[in-house]
Coordinates of C-alpha atoms in Angstrom, one line a residue:
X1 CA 29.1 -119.8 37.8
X2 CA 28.2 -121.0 40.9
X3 CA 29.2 -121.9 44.0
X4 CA 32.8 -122.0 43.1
X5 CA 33.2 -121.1 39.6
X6 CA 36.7 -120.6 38.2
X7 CA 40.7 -121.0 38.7
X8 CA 43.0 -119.0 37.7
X9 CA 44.1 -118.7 34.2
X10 CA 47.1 -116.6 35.1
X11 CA 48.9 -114.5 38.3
X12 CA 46.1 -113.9 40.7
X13 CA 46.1 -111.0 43.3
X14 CA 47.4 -111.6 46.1
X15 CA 44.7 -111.3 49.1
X16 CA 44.6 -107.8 51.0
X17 CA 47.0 -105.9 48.7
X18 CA 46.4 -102.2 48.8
X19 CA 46.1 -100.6 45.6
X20 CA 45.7 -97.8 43.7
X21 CA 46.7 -94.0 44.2
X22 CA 47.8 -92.6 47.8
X23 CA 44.2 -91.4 48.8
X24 CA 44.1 -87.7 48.9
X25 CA 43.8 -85.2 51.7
X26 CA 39.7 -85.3 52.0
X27 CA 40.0 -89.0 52.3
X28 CA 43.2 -89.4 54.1
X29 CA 42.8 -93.2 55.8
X30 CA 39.5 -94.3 54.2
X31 CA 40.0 -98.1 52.9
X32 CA 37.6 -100.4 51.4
X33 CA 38.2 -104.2 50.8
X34 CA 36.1 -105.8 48.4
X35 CA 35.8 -109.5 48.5
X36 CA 35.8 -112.0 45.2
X37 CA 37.7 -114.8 43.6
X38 CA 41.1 -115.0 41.9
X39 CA 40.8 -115.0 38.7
X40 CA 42.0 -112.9 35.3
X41 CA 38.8 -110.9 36.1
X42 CA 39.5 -109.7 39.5
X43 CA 43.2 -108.6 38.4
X44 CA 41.1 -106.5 35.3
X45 CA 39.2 -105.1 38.1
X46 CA 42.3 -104.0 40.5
X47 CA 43.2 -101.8 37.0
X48 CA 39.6 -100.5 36.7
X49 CA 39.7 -99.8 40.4
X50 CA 42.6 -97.1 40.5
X51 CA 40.2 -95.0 38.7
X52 CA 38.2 -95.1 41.7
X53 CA 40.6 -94.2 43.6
X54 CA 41.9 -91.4 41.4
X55 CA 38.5 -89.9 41.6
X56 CA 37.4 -90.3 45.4
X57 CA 40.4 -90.7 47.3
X58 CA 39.1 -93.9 48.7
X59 CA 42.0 -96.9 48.5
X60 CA 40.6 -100.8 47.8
X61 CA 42.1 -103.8 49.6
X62 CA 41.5 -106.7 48.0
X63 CA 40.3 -110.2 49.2
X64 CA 40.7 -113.0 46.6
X65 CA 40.2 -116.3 47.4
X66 CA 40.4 -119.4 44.9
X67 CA 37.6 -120.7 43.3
X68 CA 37.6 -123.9 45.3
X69 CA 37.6 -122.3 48.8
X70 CA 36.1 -119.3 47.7
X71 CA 31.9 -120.0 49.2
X72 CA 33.5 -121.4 52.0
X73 CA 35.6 -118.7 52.7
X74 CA 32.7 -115.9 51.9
X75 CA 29.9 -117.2 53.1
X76 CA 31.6 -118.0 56.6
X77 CA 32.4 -114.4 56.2
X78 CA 28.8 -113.4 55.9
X79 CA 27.3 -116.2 58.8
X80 CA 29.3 -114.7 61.0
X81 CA 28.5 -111.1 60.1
X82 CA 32.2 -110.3 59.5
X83 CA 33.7 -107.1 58.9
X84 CA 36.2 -107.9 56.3
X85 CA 34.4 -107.2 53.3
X86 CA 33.1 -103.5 52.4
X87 CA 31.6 -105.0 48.9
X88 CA 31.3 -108.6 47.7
X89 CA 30.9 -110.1 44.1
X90 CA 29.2 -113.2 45.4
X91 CA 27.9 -116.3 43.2
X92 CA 24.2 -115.5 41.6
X93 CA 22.8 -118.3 44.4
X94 CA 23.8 -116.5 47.3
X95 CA 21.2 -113.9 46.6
X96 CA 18.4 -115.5 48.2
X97 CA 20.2 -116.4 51.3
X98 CA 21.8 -112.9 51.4
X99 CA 18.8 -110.7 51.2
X100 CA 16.7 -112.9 53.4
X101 CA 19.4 -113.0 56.5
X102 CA 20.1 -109.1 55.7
X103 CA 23.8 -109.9 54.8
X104 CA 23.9 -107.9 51.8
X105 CA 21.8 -103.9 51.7
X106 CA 18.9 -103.3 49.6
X107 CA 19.8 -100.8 47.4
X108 CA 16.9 -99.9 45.9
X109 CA 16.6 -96.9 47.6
X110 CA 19.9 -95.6 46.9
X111 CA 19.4 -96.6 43.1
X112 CA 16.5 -94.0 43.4
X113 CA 18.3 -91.1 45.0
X114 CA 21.6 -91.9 42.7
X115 CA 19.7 -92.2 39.7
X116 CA 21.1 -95.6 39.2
X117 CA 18.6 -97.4 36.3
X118 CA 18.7 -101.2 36.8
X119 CA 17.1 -100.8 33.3
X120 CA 20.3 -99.8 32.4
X121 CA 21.6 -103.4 32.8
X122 CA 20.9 -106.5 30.6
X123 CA 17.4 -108.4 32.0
X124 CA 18.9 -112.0 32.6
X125 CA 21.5 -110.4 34.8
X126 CA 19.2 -108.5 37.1
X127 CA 17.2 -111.2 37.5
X128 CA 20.3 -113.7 37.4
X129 CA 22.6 -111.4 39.6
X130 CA 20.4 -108.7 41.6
X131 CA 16.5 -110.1 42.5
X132 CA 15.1 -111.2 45.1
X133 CA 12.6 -112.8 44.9
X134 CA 12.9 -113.6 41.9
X135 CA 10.8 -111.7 39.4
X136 CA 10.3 -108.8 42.2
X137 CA 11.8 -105.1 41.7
X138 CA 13.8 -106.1 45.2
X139 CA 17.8 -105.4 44.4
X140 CA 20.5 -106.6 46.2
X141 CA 22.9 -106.1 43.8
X142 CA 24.8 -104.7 40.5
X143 CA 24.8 -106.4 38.1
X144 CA 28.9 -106.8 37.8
X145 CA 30.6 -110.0 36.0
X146 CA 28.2 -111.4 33.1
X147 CA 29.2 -115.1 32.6
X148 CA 27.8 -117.9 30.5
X149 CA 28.9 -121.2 29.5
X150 CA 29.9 -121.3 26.2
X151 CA 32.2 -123.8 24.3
X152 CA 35.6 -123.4 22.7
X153 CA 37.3 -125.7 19.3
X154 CA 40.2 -126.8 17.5
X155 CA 39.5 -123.8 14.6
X156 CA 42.8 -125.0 12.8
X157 CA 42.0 -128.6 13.3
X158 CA 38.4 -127.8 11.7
X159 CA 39.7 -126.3 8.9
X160 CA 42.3 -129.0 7.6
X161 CA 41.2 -130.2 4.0
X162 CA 41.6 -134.2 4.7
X163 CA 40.0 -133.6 8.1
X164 CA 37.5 -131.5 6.6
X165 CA 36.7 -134.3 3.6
X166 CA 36.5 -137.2 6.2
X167 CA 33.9 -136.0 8.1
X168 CA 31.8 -134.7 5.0
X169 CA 31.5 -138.2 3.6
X170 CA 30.4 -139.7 6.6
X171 CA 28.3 -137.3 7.9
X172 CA 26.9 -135.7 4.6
X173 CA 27.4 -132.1 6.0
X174 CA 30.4 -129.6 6.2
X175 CA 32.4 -129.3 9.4
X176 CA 31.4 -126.2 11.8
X177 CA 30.3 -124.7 14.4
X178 CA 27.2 -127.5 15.3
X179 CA 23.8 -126.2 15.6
X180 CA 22.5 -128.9 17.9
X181 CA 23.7 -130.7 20.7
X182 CA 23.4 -134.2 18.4
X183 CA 25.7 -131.9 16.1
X184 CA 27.9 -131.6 18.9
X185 CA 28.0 -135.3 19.8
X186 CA 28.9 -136.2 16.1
X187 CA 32.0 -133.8 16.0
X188 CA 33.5 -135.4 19.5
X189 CA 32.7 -138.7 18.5
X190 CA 34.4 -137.7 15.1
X191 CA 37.4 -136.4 16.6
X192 CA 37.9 -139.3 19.6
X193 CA 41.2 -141.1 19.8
X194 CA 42.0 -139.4 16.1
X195 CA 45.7 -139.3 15.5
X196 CA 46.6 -135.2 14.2
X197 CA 50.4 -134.6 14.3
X198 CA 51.3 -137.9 15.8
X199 CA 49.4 -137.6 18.6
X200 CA 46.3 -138.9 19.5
X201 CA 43.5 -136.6 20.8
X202 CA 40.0 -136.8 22.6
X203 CA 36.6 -135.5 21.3
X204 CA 35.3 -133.1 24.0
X205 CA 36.4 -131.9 27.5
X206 CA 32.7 -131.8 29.5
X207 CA 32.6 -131.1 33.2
X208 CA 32.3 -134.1 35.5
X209 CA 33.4 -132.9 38.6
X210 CA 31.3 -134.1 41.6
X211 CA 32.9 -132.4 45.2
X212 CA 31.5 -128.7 44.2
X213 CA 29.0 -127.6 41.3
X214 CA 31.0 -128.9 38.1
X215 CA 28.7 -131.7 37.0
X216 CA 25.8 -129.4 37.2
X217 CA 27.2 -126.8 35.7
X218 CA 27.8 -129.0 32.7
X219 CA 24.4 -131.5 32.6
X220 CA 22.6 -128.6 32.9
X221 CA 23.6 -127.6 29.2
X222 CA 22.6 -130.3 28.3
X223 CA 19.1 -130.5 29.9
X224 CA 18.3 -127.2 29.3
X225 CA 18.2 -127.7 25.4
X226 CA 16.4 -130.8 25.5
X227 CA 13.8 -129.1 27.7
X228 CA 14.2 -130.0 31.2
X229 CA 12.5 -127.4 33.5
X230 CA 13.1 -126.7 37.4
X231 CA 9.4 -126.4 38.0
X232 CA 6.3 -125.8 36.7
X233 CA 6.6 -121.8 35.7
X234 CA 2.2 -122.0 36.5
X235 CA 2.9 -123.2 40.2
X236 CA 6.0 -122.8 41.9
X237 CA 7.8 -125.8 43.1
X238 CA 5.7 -128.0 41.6
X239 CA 8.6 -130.3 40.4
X240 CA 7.0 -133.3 38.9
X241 CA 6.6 -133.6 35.3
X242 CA 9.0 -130.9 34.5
X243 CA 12.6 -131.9 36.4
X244 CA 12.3 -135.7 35.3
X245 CA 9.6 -134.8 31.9
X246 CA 10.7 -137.4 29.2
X247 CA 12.5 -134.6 27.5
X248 CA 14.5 -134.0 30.3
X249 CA 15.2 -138.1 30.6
X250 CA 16.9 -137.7 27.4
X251 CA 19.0 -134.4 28.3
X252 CA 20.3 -136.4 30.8
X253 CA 21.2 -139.6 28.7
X254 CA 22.3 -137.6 26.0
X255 CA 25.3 -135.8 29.0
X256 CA 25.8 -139.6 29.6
X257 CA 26.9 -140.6 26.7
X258 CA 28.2 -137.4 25.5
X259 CA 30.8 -138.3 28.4
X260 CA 31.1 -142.0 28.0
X261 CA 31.9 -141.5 24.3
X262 CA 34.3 -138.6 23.7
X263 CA 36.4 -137.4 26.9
X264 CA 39.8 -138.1 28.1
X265 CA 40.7 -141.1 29.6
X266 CA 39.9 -140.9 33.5
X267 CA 38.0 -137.8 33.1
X268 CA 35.9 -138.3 36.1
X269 CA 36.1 -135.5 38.0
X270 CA 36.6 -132.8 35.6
X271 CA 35.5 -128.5 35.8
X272 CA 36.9 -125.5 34.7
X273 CA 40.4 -126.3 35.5
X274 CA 40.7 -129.8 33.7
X275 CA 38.8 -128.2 31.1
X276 CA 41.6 -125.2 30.3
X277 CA 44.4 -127.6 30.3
X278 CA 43.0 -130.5 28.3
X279 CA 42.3 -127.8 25.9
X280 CA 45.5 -126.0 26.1
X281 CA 47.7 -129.0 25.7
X282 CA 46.1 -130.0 23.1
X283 CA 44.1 -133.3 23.8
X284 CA 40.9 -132.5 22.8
X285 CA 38.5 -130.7 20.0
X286 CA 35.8 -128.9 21.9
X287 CA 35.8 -127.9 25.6
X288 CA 32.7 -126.7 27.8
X289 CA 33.8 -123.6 29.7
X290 CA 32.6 -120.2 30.7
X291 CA 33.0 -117.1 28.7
X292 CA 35.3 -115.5 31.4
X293 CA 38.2 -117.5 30.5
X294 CA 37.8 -116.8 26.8
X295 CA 39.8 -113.7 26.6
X296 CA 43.1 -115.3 28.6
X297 CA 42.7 -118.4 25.9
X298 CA 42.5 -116.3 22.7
X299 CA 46.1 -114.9 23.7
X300 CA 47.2 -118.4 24.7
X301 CA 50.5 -118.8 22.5
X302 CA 49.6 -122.8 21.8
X303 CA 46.1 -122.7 20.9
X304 CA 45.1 -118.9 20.8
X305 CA 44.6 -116.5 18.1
X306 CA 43.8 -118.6 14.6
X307 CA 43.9 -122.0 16.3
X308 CA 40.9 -121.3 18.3
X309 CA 36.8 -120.7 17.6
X310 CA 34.1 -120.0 19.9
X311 CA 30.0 -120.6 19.8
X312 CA 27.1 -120.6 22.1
X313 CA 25.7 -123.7 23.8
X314 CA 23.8 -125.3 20.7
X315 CA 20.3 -126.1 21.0
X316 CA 18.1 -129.2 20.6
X317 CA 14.6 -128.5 21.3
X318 CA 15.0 -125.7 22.9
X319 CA 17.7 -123.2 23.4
X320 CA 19.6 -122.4 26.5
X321 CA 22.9 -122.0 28.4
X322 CA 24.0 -121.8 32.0
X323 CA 24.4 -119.0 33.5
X324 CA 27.1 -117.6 35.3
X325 CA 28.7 -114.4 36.7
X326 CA 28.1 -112.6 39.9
X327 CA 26.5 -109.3 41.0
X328 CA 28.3 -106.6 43.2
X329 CA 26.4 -106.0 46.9
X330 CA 27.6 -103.7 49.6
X331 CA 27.8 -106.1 52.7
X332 CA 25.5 -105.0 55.8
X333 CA 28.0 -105.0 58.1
X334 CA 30.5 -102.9 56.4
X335 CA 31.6 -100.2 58.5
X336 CA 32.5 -98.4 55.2
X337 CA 28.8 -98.4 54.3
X338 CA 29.1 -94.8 52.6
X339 CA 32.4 -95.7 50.8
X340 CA 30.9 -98.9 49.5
X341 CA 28.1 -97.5 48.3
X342 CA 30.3 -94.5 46.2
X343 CA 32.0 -97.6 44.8
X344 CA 28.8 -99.3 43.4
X345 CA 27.8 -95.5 42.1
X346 CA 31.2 -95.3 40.0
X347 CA 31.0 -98.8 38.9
X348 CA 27.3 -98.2 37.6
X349 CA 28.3 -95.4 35.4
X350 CA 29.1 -96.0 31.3
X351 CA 32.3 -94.8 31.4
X352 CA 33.4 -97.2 34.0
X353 CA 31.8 -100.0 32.1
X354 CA 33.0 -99.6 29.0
X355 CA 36.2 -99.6 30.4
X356 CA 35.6 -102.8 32.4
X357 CA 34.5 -104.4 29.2
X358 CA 37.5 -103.1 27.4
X359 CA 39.7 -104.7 30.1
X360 CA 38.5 -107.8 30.4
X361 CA 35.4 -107.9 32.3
X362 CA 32.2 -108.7 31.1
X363 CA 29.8 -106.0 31.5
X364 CA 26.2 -106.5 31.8
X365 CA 25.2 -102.6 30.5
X366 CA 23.4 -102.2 27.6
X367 CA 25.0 -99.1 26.4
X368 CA 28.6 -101.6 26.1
X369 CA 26.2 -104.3 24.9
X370 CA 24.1 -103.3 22.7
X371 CA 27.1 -100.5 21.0
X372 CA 26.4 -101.9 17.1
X373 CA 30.7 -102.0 17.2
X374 CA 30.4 -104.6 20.3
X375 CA 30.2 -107.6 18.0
X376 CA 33.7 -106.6 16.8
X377 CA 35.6 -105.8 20.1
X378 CA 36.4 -109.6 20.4
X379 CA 35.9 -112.7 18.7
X380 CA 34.2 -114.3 21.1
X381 CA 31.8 -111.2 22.0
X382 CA 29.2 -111.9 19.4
X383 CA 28.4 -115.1 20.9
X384 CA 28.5 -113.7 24.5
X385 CA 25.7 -111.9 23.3
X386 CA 23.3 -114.8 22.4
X387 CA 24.6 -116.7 25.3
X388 CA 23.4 -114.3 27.6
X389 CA 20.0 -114.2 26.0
X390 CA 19.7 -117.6 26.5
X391 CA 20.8 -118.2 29.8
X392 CA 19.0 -120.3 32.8
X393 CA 19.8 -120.0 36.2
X394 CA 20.2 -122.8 38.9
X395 CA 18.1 -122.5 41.5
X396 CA 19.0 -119.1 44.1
X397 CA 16.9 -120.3 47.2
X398 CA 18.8 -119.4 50.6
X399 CA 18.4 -123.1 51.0
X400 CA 21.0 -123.5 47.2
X401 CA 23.7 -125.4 49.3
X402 CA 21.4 -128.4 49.9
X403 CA 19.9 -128.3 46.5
X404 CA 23.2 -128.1 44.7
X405 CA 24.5 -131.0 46.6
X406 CA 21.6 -133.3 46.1
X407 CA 22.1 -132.7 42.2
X408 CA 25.8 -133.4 42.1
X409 CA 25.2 -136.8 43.8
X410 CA 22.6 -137.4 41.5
X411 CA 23.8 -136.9 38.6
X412 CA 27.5 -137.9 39.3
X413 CA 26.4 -141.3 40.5
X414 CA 23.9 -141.7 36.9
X415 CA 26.6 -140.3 34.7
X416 CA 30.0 -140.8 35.9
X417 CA 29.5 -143.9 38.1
X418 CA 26.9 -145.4 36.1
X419 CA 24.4 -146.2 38.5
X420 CA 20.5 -146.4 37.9
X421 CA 19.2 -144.9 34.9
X422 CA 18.4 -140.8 34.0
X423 CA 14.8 -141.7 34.8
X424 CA 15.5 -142.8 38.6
X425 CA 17.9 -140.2 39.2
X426 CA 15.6 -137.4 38.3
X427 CA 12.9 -138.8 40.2
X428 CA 15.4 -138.8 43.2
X429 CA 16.3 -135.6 42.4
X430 CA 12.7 -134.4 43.1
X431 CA 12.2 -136.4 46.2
X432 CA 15.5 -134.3 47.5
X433 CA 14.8 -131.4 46.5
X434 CA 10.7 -131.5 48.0
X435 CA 12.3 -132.1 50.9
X436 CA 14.7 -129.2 50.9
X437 CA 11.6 -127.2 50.1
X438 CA 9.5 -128.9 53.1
X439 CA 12.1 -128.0 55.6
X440 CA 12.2 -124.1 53.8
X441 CA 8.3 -124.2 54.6
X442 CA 7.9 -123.8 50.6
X443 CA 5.7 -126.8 50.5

């Protein structure tokens, strides 16, 4: 997730709450705040934190903000070289930006002296979560929430015999989990303005929202599969061919009438929020969301436990998901710098991990990951697995903001308000961002 990425599912934390243990004797006074959204996995990592506490004698504050205010908030914080924030879990784009302004430390050294392995930690989210530049050993981060964007469905709806027998005869295959995104298509279309228990529900809930990141966040599962590329991976920033290739034309049409056929009515303006509750009230089949929500809507009393099912982004020509999910940095002007650090020491350890995992945080280490018994911890795990090795990052360039926004008016105004076609808007979408990249000095 990006620049804003979730709402709450349930109670957040309330912003600057002191928690944990009283701090003891050696540490009398010493406070930390770190800084993150509010959502089910910050209240997970208030728990996890206590332990922290218990062993250094070093309180946590807490700043949460909302998803929707939550760059804003943060990244004022870091322009104007606040002191609020000891550690941040910022967005995977604010890397760039970070490193390059020295907002966030370099930790490579104290990795080194700690004996900290970022080998330790899953590839896609060191690169995804801790590089810069990309593909350097240069670390600004931990790797701290793993994220994806995954899909959730109607399990019980799925399974019903006359449902089930429908759909056979008129698409000559069983009713499942698809394997493609044309799979996926059918099963919305399948399910749109279908009567089940008197009341009529919708085919998929998508994200359309334009104001933030949401319809990127979506289209971008869509392009990815059909093989749209950023840029050419021989030259970078060379955009042409790759950002509006004929494969990524058809991504693009494909998210278009993926929406026009099988959302809600008036579901223009649509992310993670709409998403939950469409789902949750029951009005539609599948929804597009991200992995961190999964756990709070398994234990959903409505449409948790049996009713639901989970699986990966399907593929088309290619595979590939969106990535989401943060990385923990000590802030540069903390004036807790030592404290901070202690905190990204204890986080980094397996013990700590597994408990993050266990509750309900998704770890990025391999030793939670790669445990043969993690496929069975949840049923939604296995497929964070694949997710995550499948996963394609936006772009993290200090100059994100500019080349986030240009794509949401893009592809909102192609998609949503049907202007143009998928050809001209990718094409306009290069022109934008060559410019972005002119201005950066890049070209």
């Amino acid at each position: 997730m990006k620049l804003l990425q979730t709402f709450a599912l349930t109670a957040t934390v309330a912003a600057a709450t002191v928690l944990g243990a009283s701090a003891p004797a050696r540490a009398e006074g010493k406070t930390i705040t770190l800084c993150w959204a509010a959502w089910d996995p910050a209240n997970a990592l208030v728990e996890l934190s206590k332990d922290f506490t218990a062993k250094t004698g070093v309180s946590m504050k807490f700043e949460f903000v909302p998803w929707p205010n939550f760059a804003d908030r943060m990244l004022n914080e870091l322009n104007s070289k606040g002191k609020l924030c000891d550690l941040m879990i910022g967005d995977s784009q604010w890397i760039g930006g970070a490193a390059e302004n020295g907002q966030y430390v370099k930790l490579n050294e104290f990795f080194d002296k700690e004996g900290i392995k970022i080998s330790d930690f899953m590839p896609a989210t060191v690169a995804g979560y801790a590089e810069w530049p990309k593909g350097t050993p240069n670390y600004w981060a931990l790797p701290a929430m793993g994220d994806a964007n995954g899909w959730t469905y109607r399990k019980d709806w799925f399974s019903r015999s006359e449902i089930r027998e429908e759909f056979k005869k008129k698409f000559g295959r069983e009713l499942d989990v698809p394997k493609t995104q044309a799979e996926l298509k059918d099963i919305a279309e399948f399910f749109q303005k279908r009567v089940i228990d008197g009341k009529t529900v919708y085919g998929a809930a998508i994200f359309t929202e334009r104001g933030s990141e949401g319809i990127t966040m979506g289209v971008t599962n869509a392009l990815y599969p059909f093989g749209f590329k950023y840029q050419n991976p021989k030259k970078p920033y060379d955009m042409q061919g790759f950002v509006n290739s004929d494969d990524a034309v058809k991504g693009l049409e494909f998210y278009k009438a993926l929406y026009k056929c099988c959302t809600p009515p008036g579901y223009s303006n649509g992310y993670m929020q709409e998403g939950l509750d469409a789902f949750k009230s029951g009005q539609v089949a599948l929804q597009m969301n991200w992995f961190a929500f999964f756990p709070g809507l398994y234990k959903d009393p409505n449409v948790g436990g049996d009713k639901i099912g989970f699986f990966v982004n399907p593929a088309q020509k290619e595979k590939g998901s969106q990535l989401g999910g943060q990385g923990i940095s000590v802030v540069a002007y903390s004036p807790n710098r030592a404290e901070a650090l202690a905190y990204i020491k204890w986080f980094a350890s397996l013990d700590t991990q597994k408990k993050w995992w266990a509750l309900g945080g998704y770890s990025c280490h391999k030793g939670v990951l790669n445990d043969p018994n993690f496929k069975n911890t949840a049923p939604f795990a296995a497929d964070f697995l694949v997710a995550m090795d499948q996963v394609v990052d936006f772009w993290a360039e200090p100059s994100y903001a500019q080349l986030l926004l240009a794509m949401q008016k893009r592809v909102h105004d192609y998609v949503v308000a049907d202007q143009g076609t998928a050809k001209g808007a990718l094409d306009g979408l290069i022109v934008d961002w060559t410019k972005v990249f002119k201005e950066d000095g890049k070209l």
